[in-house]
mmCIF file of C-alpha atoms in Angstrom:
data_model
loop_
_atom_site.group_PDB
_atom_site.id
_atom_site.type_symbol
_atom_site.label_atom_id
_atom_site.label_comp_id
_atom_site.label_asym_id
_atom_site.label_seq_id
_atom_site.Cartn_x
_atom_site.Cartn_y
_atom_site.Cartn_z
ATOM 1 C CA MET A 1 0.000 0.000 0.000
ATOM 2 C CA VAL A 2 2.746 2.431 0.945
ATOM 3 C CA ILE A 3 4.760 1.610 -2.199
ATOM 4 C CA ASP A 4 1.683 2.064 -4.430
ATOM 5 C CA PHE A 5 0.886 5.357 -2.789
ATOM 6 C CA ILE A 6 4.462 6.739 -3.175
ATOM 7 C CA ASN A 7 4.818 5.478 -6.743
ATOM 8 C CA GLY A 8 1.494 7.013 -7.680
ATOM 9 C CA LEU A 9 2.516 10.389 -6.259
ATOM 10 C CA ASP A 10 5.967 10.314 -7.870
ATOM 11 C CA THR A 11 4.590 9.320 -11.272
ATOM 12 C CA ALA A 12 1.832 11.918 -11.097
ATOM 13 C CA LYS A 13 4.355 14.568 -10.136
ATOM 14 C CA HIS A 14 6.668 13.598 -13.022
ATOM 15 C CA LEU A 15 3.886 13.593 -15.579
ATOM 16 C CA ASN A 16 2.590 16.860 -14.330
ATOM 17 C CA GLN A 17 6.025 18.453 -14.715
ATOM 18 C CA GLN A 18 6.263 17.180 -18.296
ATOM 19 C CA ASN A 19 2.787 18.419 -19.068
ATOM 20 C CA HIS A 20 3.599 21.810 -17.610
ATOM 21 C CA ALA A 21 6.799 22.070 -19.710
ATOM 22 C CA VAL A 22 4.871 21.314 -22.871
ATOM 23 C CA SER A 23 2.181 23.863 -22.057
ATOM 24 C CA GLN A 24 4.759 26.681 -22.089
ATOM 25 C CA ASP A 25 5.265 26.411 -25.889
ATOM 26 C CA PHE A 26 2.248 27.548 -27.958
ATOM 27 C CA ILE A 27 3.043 25.339 -30.930
ATOM 28 C CA LYS A 28 3.781 22.261 -28.799
ATOM 29 C CA ARG A 29 0.615 22.888 -26.775
ATOM 30 C CA ASN A 30 -1.496 23.022 -29.924
ATOM 31 C CA LEU A 31 0.201 19.917 -31.284
ATOM 32 C CA ALA A 32 -0.412 18.139 -27.961
ATOM 33 C CA LEU A 33 -4.070 19.142 -28.111
ATOM 34 C CA ILE A 34 -4.395 17.956 -31.690
ATOM 35 C CA SER A 35 -2.536 14.725 -31.085
ATOM 36 C CA GLY A 36 -4.307 14.004 -27.746
ATOM 37 C CA LYS A 37 -1.074 13.650 -25.779
ATOM 38 C CA GLN A 38 -2.180 16.204 -23.187
ATOM 39 C CA GLN A 39 -5.388 14.293 -22.471
ATOM 40 C CA MET A 40 -3.387 11.081 -22.206
ATOM 41 C CA ALA A 41 -0.913 12.720 -19.809
ATOM 42 C CA GLN A 42 -3.735 14.066 -17.656
ATOM 43 C CA SER A 43 -5.375 10.666 -17.707
ATOM 44 C CA ASN A 44 -2.104 9.060 -16.533
ATOM 45 C CA ILE A 45 -1.831 11.609 -13.738
ATOM 46 C CA ASN A 46 -5.377 10.925 -12.669
ATOM 47 C CA ASP A 47 -4.834 7.157 -12.774
ATOM 48 C CA HIS A 48 -1.781 7.354 -10.567
ATOM 49 C CA LEU A 49 -3.521 9.730 -8.167
ATOM 50 C CA ILE A 50 -6.483 7.424 -8.034
ATOM 51 C CA ALA A 51 -4.143 4.465 -7.349
ATOM 52 C CA GLY A 52 -2.523 6.360 -4.478
ATOM 53 C CA LEU A 53 -5.897 7.434 -3.042
ATOM 54 C CA GLU A 54 -7.215 3.894 -3.322
ATOM 55 C CA ALA A 55 -4.146 2.703 -1.435
ATOM 56 C CA CYS A 56 -4.863 5.304 1.260
ATOM 57 C CA GLN A 57 -8.475 4.162 1.366
ATOM 58 C CA ALA A 58 -7.373 0.568 1.825
ATOM 59 C CA TYR A 59 -4.975 1.630 4.559
ATOM 60 C CA PHE A 60 -7.604 3.628 6.436
ATOM 61 C CA ALA A 61 -10.082 0.785 6.069
ATOM 62 C CA GLU A 62 -7.489 -1.565 7.571
ATOM 63 C CA ILE A 63 -6.849 0.882 10.433
ATOM 64 C CA SER A 64 -10.573 1.198 11.040
ATOM 65 C CA TYR A 65 -10.939 -2.584 11.124
ATOM 66 C CA HIS A 66 -8.100 -3.019 13.572
ATOM 67 C CA GLN A 67 -9.338 -0.120 15.667
ATOM 68 C CA GLN A 68 -12.746 -1.771 15.915
ATOM 69 C CA ALA A 69 -11.067 -5.057 16.813
ATOM 70 C CA HIS A 70 -9.029 -3.288 19.464
ATOM 71 C CA ALA A 71 -12.160 -1.592 20.776
ATOM 72 C CA ASN A 72 -13.908 -4.970 21.047
ATOM 73 C CA ALA A 73 -10.873 -6.430 22.779
ATOM 74 C CA ILE A 74 -10.756 -3.513 25.204
ATOM 75 C CA ILE A 75 -14.470 -3.902 25.944
ATOM 76 C CA LYS A 76 -14.005 -7.623 26.615
ATOM 77 C CA LEU A 77 -10.986 -6.876 28.767
ATOM 78 C CA LYS A 78 -12.974 -4.305 30.729
ATOM 79 C CA GLN A 79 -15.790 -6.801 31.229
ATOM 80 C CA THR A 80 -13.278 -9.383 32.402
ATOM 81 C CA LEU A 81 -11.694 -6.872 34.778
ATOM 82 C CA ASP A 82 -15.124 -5.907 36.114
ATOM 83 C CA GLN A 83 -15.905 -9.570 36.722
ATOM 84 C CA THR A 84 -12.517 -10.042 38.334
ATOM 85 C CA GLN A 85 -13.177 -7.056 40.570
ATOM 86 C CA ILE A 86 -16.462 -8.633 41.635
ATOM 87 C CA HIS A 87 -14.625 -11.869 42.460
ATOM 88 C CA VAL A 88 -11.953 -9.957 44.352
ATOM 89 C CA THR A 89 -14.665 -8.156 46.331
ATOM 90 C CA GLU A 90 -16.293 -11.483 47.169
ATOM 91 C CA ILE A 91 -12.920 -12.852 48.239
ATOM 92 C CA ALA A 92 -12.354 -9.748 50.384
ATOM 93 C CA TYR A 93 -15.713 -10.288 52.094
ATOM 94 C CA TYR A 94 -14.845 -13.945 52.602
ATOM 95 C CA VAL A 95 -11.411 -13.095 54.018
ATOM 96 C CA SER A 96 -12.953 -10.461 56.303
ATOM 97 C CA ASP A 97 -15.526 -12.948 57.554
ATOM 98 C CA LEU A 98 -12.814 -15.551 58.046
ATOM 99 C CA GLN A 99 -10.738 -13.012 59.966
ATOM 100 C CA ASN A 100 -13.699 -12.207 62.207
ATOM 101 C CA GLN A 101 -14.230 -15.900 62.875
ATOM 102 C CA ALA A 102 -10.522 -16.327 63.626
ATOM 103 C CA ASN A 103 -10.614 -13.348 66.016
ATOM 104 C CA GLN A 104 -13.678 -14.753 67.742
ATOM 105 C CA LEU A 105 -12.036 -18.156 68.027
ATOM 106 C CA GLN A 106 -8.899 -16.558 69.418
ATOM 107 C CA ALA A 107 -10.969 -14.657 71.986
ATOM 108 C CA GLU A 108 -12.731 -17.870 72.996
ATOM 109 C CA LEU A 109 -9.395 -19.668 73.284
ATOM 110 C CA SER A 110 -7.979 -16.834 75.373
ATOM 111 C CA GLN A 111 -11.023 -16.939 77.621
ATOM 112 C CA ALA A 112 -10.713 -20.715 77.919
ATOM 113 C CA ASN A 113 -7.032 -20.356 78.803
ATOM 114 C CA ARG A 114 -7.893 -17.792 81.461
ATOM 115 C CA ARG A 115 -10.456 -20.166 82.915
ATOM 116 C CA ILE A 116 -7.928 -22.985 82.930
ATOM 117 C CA ASP A 117 -5.391 -20.711 84.634
ATOM 118 C CA GLN A 118 -8.007 -19.704 87.196
ATOM 119 C CA LEU A 119 -8.840 -23.341 87.857
ATOM 120 C CA GLU A 120 -5.171 -24.178 88.292
ATOM 121 C CA GLN A 121 -4.664 -21.205 90.607
ATOM 122 C CA SER A 122 -7.812 -22.146 92.498
ATOM 123 C CA GLU A 123 -6.527 -25.685 93.028
ATOM 124 C CA LYS A 124 -3.135 -24.395 94.188
ATOM 125 C CA ALA A 125 -4.810 -21.904 96.537
ATOM 126 C CA LYS A 126 -7.067 -24.629 97.928
ATOM 127 C CA ALA A 127 -4.106 -26.958 98.430
ATOM 128 C CA GLN A 128 -2.132 -24.296 100.303
ATOM 129 C CA LEU A 129 -5.117 -23.382 102.468
ATOM 130 C CA GLU A 130 -5.941 -26.956 103.392
ATOM 131 C CA GLY A 131 -2.276 -27.746 104.077
ATOM 132 C CA LEU A 132 -1.809 -24.783 106.436
ATOM 133 C CA LEU A 133 -5.083 -25.358 108.260
ATOM 134 C CA SER A 134 -4.230 -29.036 108.658
ATOM 135 C CA ALA A 135 -0.828 -28.154 110.128
ATOM 136 C CA TRP A 136 -2.466 -25.597 112.431
ATOM 137 C CA GLN A 137 -5.009 -28.129 113.648
ATOM 138 C CA ALA A 138 -2.163 -30.564 114.289
ATOM 139 C CA GLU A 139 -0.618 -27.904 116.606
ATOM 140 C CA ARG A 140 2.467 -27.517 114.437
ATOM 141 C CA PHE A 141 2.587 -23.813 115.396
ATOM 142 C CA SER A 142 1.822 -24.295 119.098
ATOM 143 C CA GLN A 143 5.105 -22.640 120.208
ATOM 144 C CA LEU A 144 3.606 -19.314 119.163
ATOM 145 C CA SER A 145 0.775 -17.452 120.860
ATOM 146 C CA PRO A 146 -2.798 -18.044 119.569
ATOM 147 C CA MET A 147 -2.803 -14.593 117.985
ATOM 148 C CA GLY A 148 0.663 -15.181 116.528
ATOM 149 C CA GLN A 149 -0.482 -18.499 115.056
ATOM 150 C CA CYS A 150 -3.437 -16.760 113.420
ATOM 151 C CA PHE A 151 -1.146 -14.126 111.897
ATOM 152 C CA LEU A 152 1.389 -16.713 110.720
ATOM 153 C CA VAL A 153 -1.236 -18.713 108.844
ATOM 154 C CA LEU A 154 -2.874 -15.669 107.261
ATOM 155 C CA ASP A 155 0.379 -13.956 106.269
ATOM 156 C CA THR A 156 1.685 -17.172 104.722
ATOM 157 C CA LEU A 157 -1.539 -17.502 102.753
ATOM 158 C CA SER A 158 -1.334 -13.874 101.657
ATOM 159 C CA TRP A 159 2.172 -14.302 100.213
ATOM 160 C CA GLY A 160 1.449 -17.704 98.666
ATOM 161 C CA ASP A 161 -0.776 -19.207 95.993
ATOM 162 C CA TYR A 162 -3.889 -18.378 97.987
ATOM 163 C CA GLY A 163 -3.129 -14.648 98.083
ATOM 164 C CA LEU A 164 -2.212 -14.623 94.378
ATOM 165 C CA TYR A 165 -5.521 -16.262 93.529
ATOM 166 C CA VAL A 166 -7.659 -14.056 95.782
ATOM 167 C CA ARG A 167 -6.170 -10.791 94.501
ATOM 168 C CA GLN A 168 -7.140 -11.680 90.923
ATOM 169 C CA LEU A 169 -10.834 -12.031 91.791
ATOM 170 C CA ASP A 170 -13.402 -9.275 91.594
ATOM 171 C CA ASN A 171 -14.644 -7.684 94.801
ATOM 172 C CA ASN A 172 -17.639 -9.986 95.335
ATOM 173 C CA GLU A 173 -15.749 -13.215 94.694
ATOM 174 C CA ARG A 174 -12.824 -12.001 96.776
ATOM 175 C CA GLN A 175 -15.110 -11.217 99.688
ATOM 176 C CA GLN A 176 -16.720 -14.650 99.427
ATOM 177 C CA GLN A 177 -13.306 -16.322 99.570
ATOM 178 C CA LEU A 178 -12.269 -14.264 102.599
ATOM 179 C CA ASP A 179 -15.561 -15.016 104.374
ATOM 180 C CA THR A 180 -14.988 -18.734 103.821
ATOM 181 C CA LEU A 181 -11.416 -18.345 105.090
ATOM 182 C CA ARG A 182 -12.700 -16.544 108.177
ATOM 183 C CA ASN A 183 -15.127 -19.368 108.955
ATOM 184 C CA LYS A 184 -12.388 -21.986 108.627
ATOM 185 C CA ILE A 185 -10.036 -20.027 110.892
ATOM 186 C CA ILE A 186 -12.733 -19.564 113.520
ATOM 187 C CA ASN A 187 -13.400 -23.325 113.556
ATOM 188 C CA VAL A 188 -9.700 -24.114 114.025
ATOM 189 C CA GLN A 189 -9.331 -21.568 116.827
ATOM 190 C CA LYS A 190 -12.467 -22.795 118.573
ATOM 191 C CA ALA A 191 -11.032 -26.311 118.650
ATOM 192 C CA LEU A 192 -7.583 -25.192 119.832
ATOM 193 C CA LEU A 193 -8.767 -22.678 122.444
ATOM 194 C CA LYS A 194 -11.740 -24.811 123.480
ATOM 195 C CA CYS A 195 -14.200 -21.919 123.603
ATOM 196 C CA GLY A 196 -16.968 -20.378 121.551
ATOM 197 C CA ALA A 197 -16.448 -17.929 118.734
ATOM 198 C CA ASN A 198 -17.983 -15.076 120.767
ATOM 199 C CA ASP A 199 -16.405 -15.920 124.120
ATOM 200 C CA ASP A 200 -14.079 -13.128 125.265
ATOM 201 C CA LEU A 201 -10.503 -13.969 126.170
ATOM 202 C CA LEU A 202 -7.942 -11.753 127.862
ATOM 203 C CA LYS A 203 -5.433 -10.110 125.563
ATOM 204 C CA GLN A 204 -2.556 -11.620 127.554
ATOM 205 C CA ASP A 205 -4.036 -15.069 126.903
ATOM 206 C CA TRP A 206 -4.105 -14.311 123.205
ATOM 207 C CA LEU A 207 -0.430 -13.294 123.351
ATOM 208 C CA LYS A 208 0.774 -16.057 125.671
ATOM 209 C CA PRO A 209 2.870 -18.720 123.885
ATOM 210 C CA THR A 210 1.813 -22.287 124.493
ATOM 211 C CA HIS A 211 5.404 -23.469 124.982
ATOM 212 C CA ARG A 212 8.421 -21.472 126.083
ATOM 213 C CA GLY A 213 12.034 -22.089 125.237
ATOM 214 C CA THR A 214 14.773 -21.289 122.745
ATOM 215 C CA ALA A 215 12.766 -22.510 119.780
ATOM 216 C CA GLN A 216 9.829 -20.391 120.851
ATOM 217 C CA GLN A 217 12.022 -17.282 121.092
ATOM 218 C CA GLU A 218 13.445 -17.915 117.627
ATOM 219 C CA LEU A 219 9.980 -18.388 116.169
ATOM 220 C CA GLN A 220 8.766 -15.218 117.876
ATOM 221 C CA ALA A 221 11.725 -13.302 116.404
ATOM 222 C CA ALA A 222 10.887 -14.684 112.946
ATOM 223 C CA LEU A 223 7.250 -13.730 113.461
ATOM 224 C CA GLN A 224 8.296 -10.221 114.473
ATOM 225 C CA TYR A 225 10.323 -9.885 111.281
ATOM 226 C CA GLN A 226 7.463 -11.324 109.240
ATOM 227 C CA GLY A 227 5.054 -8.667 110.529
ATOM 228 C CA ASP A 228 7.390 -5.655 110.573
ATOM 229 C CA TRP A 229 5.318 -4.040 107.813
ATOM 230 C CA SER A 230 2.695 -3.251 110.489
ATOM 231 C CA TRP A 231 5.006 -0.495 111.762
ATOM 232 C CA GLN A 232 3.939 1.545 108.740
ATOM 233 C CA ASN A 233 0.663 2.237 110.497
ATOM 234 C CA PRO A 234 0.163 0.492 113.868
ATOM 235 C CA GLN A 235 -3.297 2.026 114.308
ATOM 236 C CA ARG A 236 -4.512 0.716 110.954
ATOM 237 C CA PHE A 237 -2.867 -2.712 111.335
ATOM 238 C CA ALA A 238 -3.547 -2.951 115.066
ATOM 239 C CA MET A 239 -4.235 -6.700 115.195
ATOM 240 C CA ALA A 240 -1.166 -7.660 113.109
ATOM 241 C CA PHE A 241 0.995 -5.230 115.095
ATOM 242 C CA THR A 242 -0.181 -6.636 118.426
ATOM 243 C CA ALA A 243 0.400 -10.242 117.333
ATOM 244 C CA THR A 244 3.924 -9.704 115.945
ATOM 245 C CA GLN A 245 5.478 -6.568 117.504
ATOM 246 C CA PHE A 246 3.789 -5.995 120.853
ATOM 247 C CA PRO A 247 5.341 -8.997 122.702
ATOM 248 C CA SER A 248 8.852 -7.697 121.930
ATOM 249 C CA LEU A 249 8.256 -4.091 123.003
ATOM 250 C CA SER A 250 9.763 -2.551 126.106
ATOM 251 C CA SER A 251 7.404 -1.698 128.941
ATOM 252 C CA GLN A 252 7.458 1.970 127.932
ATOM 253 C CA GLN A 253 6.628 1.178 124.290
ATOM 254 C CA ALA A 254 4.062 -1.408 125.340
ATOM 255 C CA ALA A 255 2.245 1.234 127.369
ATOM 256 C CA ARG A 256 2.130 3.459 124.286
ATOM 257 C CA TYR A 257 0.532 0.789 122.089
ATOM 258 C CA ASN A 258 -1.442 -1.053 124.756
ATOM 259 C CA ASP A 259 -4.775 0.402 123.662
ATOM 260 C CA LEU A 260 -4.532 -0.677 120.034
ATOM 261 C CA VAL A 261 -6.460 -3.822 120.935
ATOM 262 C CA ILE A 262 -9.010 -4.007 123.744
ATOM 263 C CA SER A 263 -8.188 -6.134 126.778
ATOM 264 C CA MET A 264 -11.019 -8.627 126.169
ATOM 265 C CA ILE A 265 -11.569 -9.935 122.670
ATOM 266 C CA ASP A 266 -13.225 -12.982 121.124
ATOM 267 C CA ILE A 267 -12.225 -15.353 118.330
ATOM 268 C CA ASN A 268 -14.636 -13.800 115.872
ATOM 269 C CA ARG A 269 -13.098 -10.329 116.148
ATOM 270 C CA VAL A 270 -9.518 -11.554 116.122
ATOM 271 C CA SER A 271 -10.128 -13.564 112.947
ATOM 272 C CA GLN A 272 -11.974 -10.798 111.121
ATOM 273 C CA ARG A 273 -9.569 -7.988 112.036
ATOM 274 C CA MET A 274 -6.492 -10.095 111.323
ATOM 275 C CA ILE A 275 -7.826 -10.958 107.860
ATOM 276 C CA ASN A 276 -8.543 -7.291 107.191
ATOM 277 C CA ASN A 277 -5.029 -6.282 108.311
ATOM 278 C CA VAL A 278 -3.146 -8.942 106.371
ATOM 279 C CA PHE A 279 -5.035 -8.822 103.076
ATOM 280 C CA ALA A 280 -5.421 -5.039 103.152
ATOM 281 C CA ALA A 281 -1.656 -4.701 103.479
#
């Protein structure tokens, strides 16, 4: 097509130049008119121009065809992309839903793990509580005073698995656990002191060690060290202070702190106040 178009233009240009040269001479122009050469030259020019234009027409027709084909291909591609976008959107919804399910499952697993941890901590707390109460009932701490024994058991529980478990509970559950602990302690003290929960005992009886000797003095010194935190506020931690620090005070200091605890007190009050002191600290 390109060759035909160029050849047609070149030939037409050449013939036109020849025709123009002939037309400059009057005699030659008349001879050309008479002989018909001018009409033949013009006809040749027209033929070659027509050939070139036909080649252009064929070229533009080919371009138009390919352009239409490209347009159809682009339309199909757009339709395919639109469909792909729909699929991608569906996949995105599916992935989002799957992610939500995974998050929910993870939350349920975390909650289940927390429950398992709570059960394990509960079992450890129960084991420590039962072990200490059993040792107390067996008079394993009898070298200390009754009030000192009560503090020893509660402070050990507070620093052990029982205290760790109780401090992780909400207020209501924590109070229920401490109420149960109070009842158990009252029962042990009733059996050891052989009196009722509301029977008043002298403060000196509460602070009197069951056995005296070197071992008792060492245990009392350890108990004093164990409860030295009560010096932070003797008025607030009056029961813990009296059980651990008061027996070791000089007479002058003892007179200063003698009124922290009343002279007659029952098992119920000792248990409740000691629990409040230890677990509040």
